[in-house]
Every structure is written in structure tokens, then in C-alpha cells.
Tab-separated table of C-alpha atoms in Angstrom:
chain	number	residue	atom	x	y	z
A	92	MET	CA	-45.661	178.230	-126.154
A	93	ARG	CA	-42.473	179.062	-128.282
A	94	ALA	CA	-40.422	176.887	-129.811
A	95	ASP	CA	-37.215	178.184	-128.134
A	96	ALA	CA	-39.575	178.247	-124.925
A	97	ARG	CA	-40.683	174.623	-125.612
A	98	ARG	CA	-36.927	173.739	-126.292
A	99	ASN	CA	-35.984	175.225	-122.836
A	100	ARG	CA	-38.654	173.376	-120.716
A	101	GLU	CA	-38.065	170.302	-121.991
A	102	ARG	CA	-33.916	170.950	-121.855
A	103	ILE	CA	-35.197	171.513	-118.041
A	104	LEU	CA	-37.185	168.810	-117.670
A	105	LYS	CA	-34.259	166.526	-119.067
A	106	ALA	CA	-31.641	167.964	-116.591
A	107	ALA	CA	-34.231	167.724	-113.733
A	108	ARG	CA	-34.401	164.107	-114.425
A	109	GLN	CA	-30.723	163.648	-114.680
A	110	VAL	CA	-30.062	165.802	-111.429
A	111	PHE	CA	-32.674	164.149	-109.073
A	112	ALA	CA	-31.546	160.974	-110.188
A	113	GLU	CA	-28.218	161.381	-109.599
A	114	GLU	CA	-28.944	163.495	-106.286
A	115	GLY	CA	-32.440	162.354	-105.228
A	116	ALA	CA	-34.602	164.715	-102.963
A	117	ALA	CA	-31.363	166.464	-102.265
A	118	ALA	CA	-31.935	167.999	-105.743
A	119	GLN	CA	-31.529	171.812	-105.955
A	120	MET	CA	-32.937	173.934	-108.661
A	121	GLU	CA	-29.380	175.875	-109.511
A	122	PRO	CA	-27.635	172.831	-110.321
A	123	ILE	CA	-30.435	171.555	-112.794
A	124	ALA	CA	-30.628	175.610	-114.060
A	125	ARG	CA	-26.763	175.224	-115.007
A	126	ARG	CA	-27.349	171.370	-116.564
A	127	ALA	CA	-29.966	172.612	-118.731
A	128	GLY	CA	-27.780	175.745	-119.851
A	129	VAL	CA	-30.297	178.118	-118.806
A	130	GLY	CA	-30.829	180.730	-116.204
A	131	VAL	CA	-32.291	180.233	-112.849
A	132	GLY	CA	-34.917	182.615	-114.139
A	133	THR	CA	-35.657	180.863	-117.084
A	134	LEU	CA	-36.342	177.794	-114.733
A	135	TYR	CA	-38.727	179.546	-112.457
A	136	ARG	CA	-40.408	181.079	-115.206
A	137	ASN	CA	-41.192	177.416	-116.426
A	138	PHE	CA	-41.701	176.193	-113.163
A	139	PRO	CA	-42.270	178.829	-110.514
A	140	THR	CA	-41.521	176.464	-107.454
A	141	ARG	CA	-39.526	173.398	-106.715
A	142	ARG	CA	-42.423	171.022	-106.483
A	143	ALA	CA	-44.561	172.045	-109.605
A	144	LEU	CA	-41.116	171.076	-111.537
A	145	ILE	CA	-41.534	167.719	-109.544
A	146	GLY	CA	-45.125	167.463	-110.264
A	147	ALA	CA	-43.739	167.571	-114.506
A	148	MET	CA	-41.101	164.934	-113.634
A	149	ARG	CA	-43.787	162.773	-111.819
A	150	ALA	CA	-46.043	163.092	-114.893
A	151	GLU	CA	-43.520	161.804	-116.863
A	152	TRP	CA	-42.695	158.929	-114.220
A	153	THR	CA	-46.152	158.007	-114.065
A	154	ALA	CA	-46.058	157.959	-117.995
A	155	GLU	CA	-42.995	155.434	-117.610
A	156	ARG	CA	-44.771	153.447	-114.818
A	157	ALA	CA	-48.034	152.880	-116.858
A	158	ALA	CA	-45.750	151.971	-120.294
A	159	ASN	CA	-44.383	149.215	-118.154
A	160	LEU	CA	-47.535	148.178	-116.610
A	161	GLU	CA	-49.003	147.824	-120.330
A	162	GLN	CA	-45.918	145.460	-121.330
A	163	ALA	CA	-46.777	143.518	-117.933
A	164	LEU	CA	-50.544	143.542	-118.848
A	165	ALA	CA	-49.474	142.092	-122.938
A	166	THR	CA	-48.131	139.354	-120.757
A	167	ALA	CA	-50.161	136.139	-120.640
A	168	ASP	CA	-48.742	134.330	-117.723
A	169	PRO	CA	-50.623	136.463	-114.924
A	170	TRP	CA	-47.691	135.424	-112.275
A	171	VAL	CA	-44.430	136.408	-115.097
A	172	ALA	CA	-46.435	139.574	-115.632
A	173	ILE	CA	-46.273	140.398	-111.810
A	174	THR	CA	-42.928	139.470	-112.031
A	175	GLU	CA	-41.544	141.175	-115.129
A	176	TYR	CA	-43.325	144.400	-113.919
A	177	VAL	CA	-41.631	144.194	-110.224
A	178	HIS	CA	-38.365	143.571	-112.301
A	179	ARG	CA	-38.622	146.637	-114.590
A	180	SER	CA	-39.839	148.861	-111.617
A	181	ALA	CA	-37.122	147.403	-109.054
A	182	GLU	CA	-34.365	147.861	-112.217
A	183	ALA	CA	-36.100	151.711	-113.067
A	184	MET	CA	-35.575	152.444	-109.110
A	185	SER	CA	-32.113	151.319	-108.821
A	186	ARG	CA	-31.011	153.847	-111.640
A	187	ASP	CA	-33.201	157.028	-110.476
A	188	ALA	CA	-32.714	158.203	-107.063
A	189	GLY	CA	-35.576	160.872	-107.452
A	190	LEU	CA	-38.122	157.823	-108.586
A	191	ARG	CA	-37.390	156.359	-105.172
A	192	GLU	CA	-37.183	158.810	-102.763
A	193	VAL	CA	-39.558	162.260	-104.343
A	194	PHE	CA	-42.041	160.456	-106.561
A	195	PRO	CA	-44.100	158.638	-103.378
A	196	ASP	CA	-43.839	161.867	-101.248
A	197	LEU	CA	-45.602	164.216	-103.837
A	198	PRO	CA	-49.836	163.190	-103.634
A	199	ALA	CA	-51.223	162.290	-107.234
A	200	LYS	CA	-53.533	164.537	-106.747
A	201	GLU	CA	-51.623	167.317	-107.083
A	202	THR	CA	-50.265	166.656	-110.179
A	203	THR	CA	-51.431	163.950	-112.470
A	204	PRO	CA	-55.065	162.760	-110.974
A	205	GLU	CA	-56.602	160.995	-113.999
A	206	ALA	CA	-53.200	159.202	-114.864
A	207	GLU	CA	-52.812	158.059	-111.431
A	208	ALA	CA	-56.870	156.696	-111.585
A	209	GLU	CA	-56.035	155.254	-114.708
A	210	PHE	CA	-52.846	153.293	-113.246
A	211	ARG	CA	-54.496	152.320	-110.398
A	212	ASP	CA	-57.416	150.544	-112.576
A	213	ARG	CA	-55.020	148.553	-114.772
A	214	LEU	CA	-52.650	147.861	-111.921
A	215	SER	CA	-55.714	146.183	-110.227
A	216	VAL	CA	-56.405	144.252	-113.620
A	217	LEU	CA	-53.363	142.833	-113.294
A	218	ILE	CA	-54.080	142.058	-109.854
A	219	ARG	CA	-57.220	140.155	-110.166
A	220	ARG	CA	-55.886	138.219	-113.052
A	221	ALA	CA	-53.232	137.242	-110.846
A	222	HIS	CA	-55.538	136.216	-108.110
A	223	ASP	CA	-57.445	134.703	-110.263
A	224	ALA	CA	-55.008	132.018	-111.342
A	225	GLY	CA	-54.354	131.861	-107.681
A	226	VAL	CA	-50.851	132.712	-108.056
A	227	LEU	CA	-51.068	136.411	-105.959
A	228	ARG	CA	-51.682	136.116	-101.973
A	229	PRO	CA	-55.638	136.679	-101.961
A	230	GLU	CA	-55.052	139.633	-99.486
A	231	VAL	CA	-52.918	142.090	-102.050
A	232	SER	CA	-54.538	144.994	-103.205
A	233	ALA	CA	-53.410	147.692	-106.157
A	234	GLU	CA	-53.046	150.042	-102.400
A	235	THR	CA	-50.798	147.300	-100.802
A	236	TYR	CA	-49.077	146.442	-103.997
A	237	ASN	CA	-48.325	149.930	-103.981
A	238	GLY	CA	-46.749	150.468	-100.687
A	239	MET	CA	-44.638	147.695	-100.879
A	240	MET	CA	-43.737	148.988	-104.005
A	241	VAL	CA	-42.424	152.384	-101.978
A	242	GLY	CA	-40.652	150.000	-99.977
A	243	LEU	CA	-38.691	148.347	-102.447
A	244	GLY	CA	-37.549	151.443	-103.315
A	245	ALA	CA	-36.731	152.406	-99.681
A	246	ALA	CA	-34.370	149.092	-99.729
A	247	ILE	CA	-32.868	149.796	-102.594
A	248	THR	CA	-32.163	153.420	-101.669
A	249	ALA	CA	-30.576	151.792	-98.233
A	250	GLY	CA	-28.150	149.512	-100.768
A	251	THR	CA	-29.829	146.349	-101.406
A	252	ASP	CA	-29.212	145.235	-104.645
A	253	TRP	CA	-32.601	145.984	-107.003
A	254	ARG	CA	-32.773	141.874	-108.202
A	255	LEU	CA	-32.454	140.885	-104.628
A	256	ALA	CA	-34.839	143.286	-103.093
A	257	ALA	CA	-37.253	142.572	-106.069
A	258	GLU	CA	-36.724	138.603	-105.279
A	259	ILE	CA	-37.588	139.093	-102.027
A	260	LEU	CA	-40.611	141.320	-102.281
A	261	LEU	CA	-42.004	138.564	-104.854
A	262	ALA	CA	-41.895	136.081	-102.688
A	263	GLY	CA	-43.457	137.581	-100.125
A	264	LEU	CA	-46.452	138.206	-102.669
A	265	ARG	CA	-46.886	134.881	-104.022
A	266	ALA	CA	-49.555	132.887	-103.043
A	267	THR	CA	-47.870	129.696	-100.713
A	268	ASP	CA	-49.844	127.284	-102.713
A	269	PRO	CA	-51.220	128.616	-106.073
A	270	LEU	CA	-53.737	125.332	-106.187
A	271	SER	CA	-55.011	125.545	-102.645
A	272	PRO	CA	-58.657	126.821	-102.280
A	273	ALA	CA	-57.376	129.712	-99.751
A	274	ALA	CA	-55.065	130.781	-102.868
A	275	ARG	CA	-57.772	131.422	-105.058
A	276	THR	CA	-60.139	133.318	-102.638
A	277	ARG	CA	-59.692	137.348	-102.834
């Protein structure tokens, strides 16, 4: 890719992230092109469809989500790791309507299957650590956890403060008695 074409693509992605963060699912292509300082034709040469543009943003969102997860995995205490990950995710969602409204609706298999599979595997490690420590409800899996994160985004979109929404989610995830034998089973 030529240097100018690469710069245009980067400007388009940056502008798209900004417009989607502000407008969520209602974001349109023309304002993205305007904000990027390119013509609509240049935008469509780089991303022939809105879905292709969202797919490129999903790859960025996935990478950011994975970086947040790796930070959590570096935390020794399993419950602190879960709470830090939920808080970082909720805060990111509070700043980005696109992340809340668009990311969950685009199937991962269309955009970033390898990155999504790696993320799911790493999330399973975080969950397994919390299960082994008896601090996470035994019925929580990577799939249920991801579903709850979509619900967290919906709560934030509906106007709930991200901190309150995160705390309510965490209260539901936590094993009621981390020392009980039932909390230690999977």
C-alpha cells in the first residue's frame, strides 16, 4: 500500500472510531469521510461497505479488549483480576457508543476469527482461575460472561452510570460464599 493510501486508511479508521463513539449505530459514512478529510470515494475505496469499515474497527476493538484482558491476567488475585477487567471494559464502553452498540452485533467469524478464538481462550483462563479460587459463581463460563458484558453495555447505553452497572454485574458474578464447597465446583 502506498504511503498516502495508508495514511488515508488510518485517518478514516480514526475518524470512524470517533464518529461511532459519538453516534453509535446511527453513524453514517459521509460524516466519517468529512472528519477524515477525504472524499466519500476514498472512503469507499478503502472500505467498500459500512460493514467492512465496522469489521476493521472490530479488529481494533478486539485488540484493545485483549490488551485489557492481558492486564487482568497479570493480576495475581483472581477476584481483583475480574473486577479490574470489568471496570476497564465498562469505562471503555462509557466512552464509546460504537463499542456498546455495534461491536456485539457484528459476528466475529466475519471479521477476526483468530483473534476472537485467542481472546475466548484467554478469557477462559481468567474465569478458570476465579473458579479455582472459589470467587466466581461456578455457572459462569466465557460465553455467559460475554453475554453479561453485552448487557453491561446496554445498561450504560440506557443511562446507568458505568461504575454502578459494573458493580451490579460484579455482585452477580461473585460466588456468594467463596469458601463454601458449592462455590468451588464448576
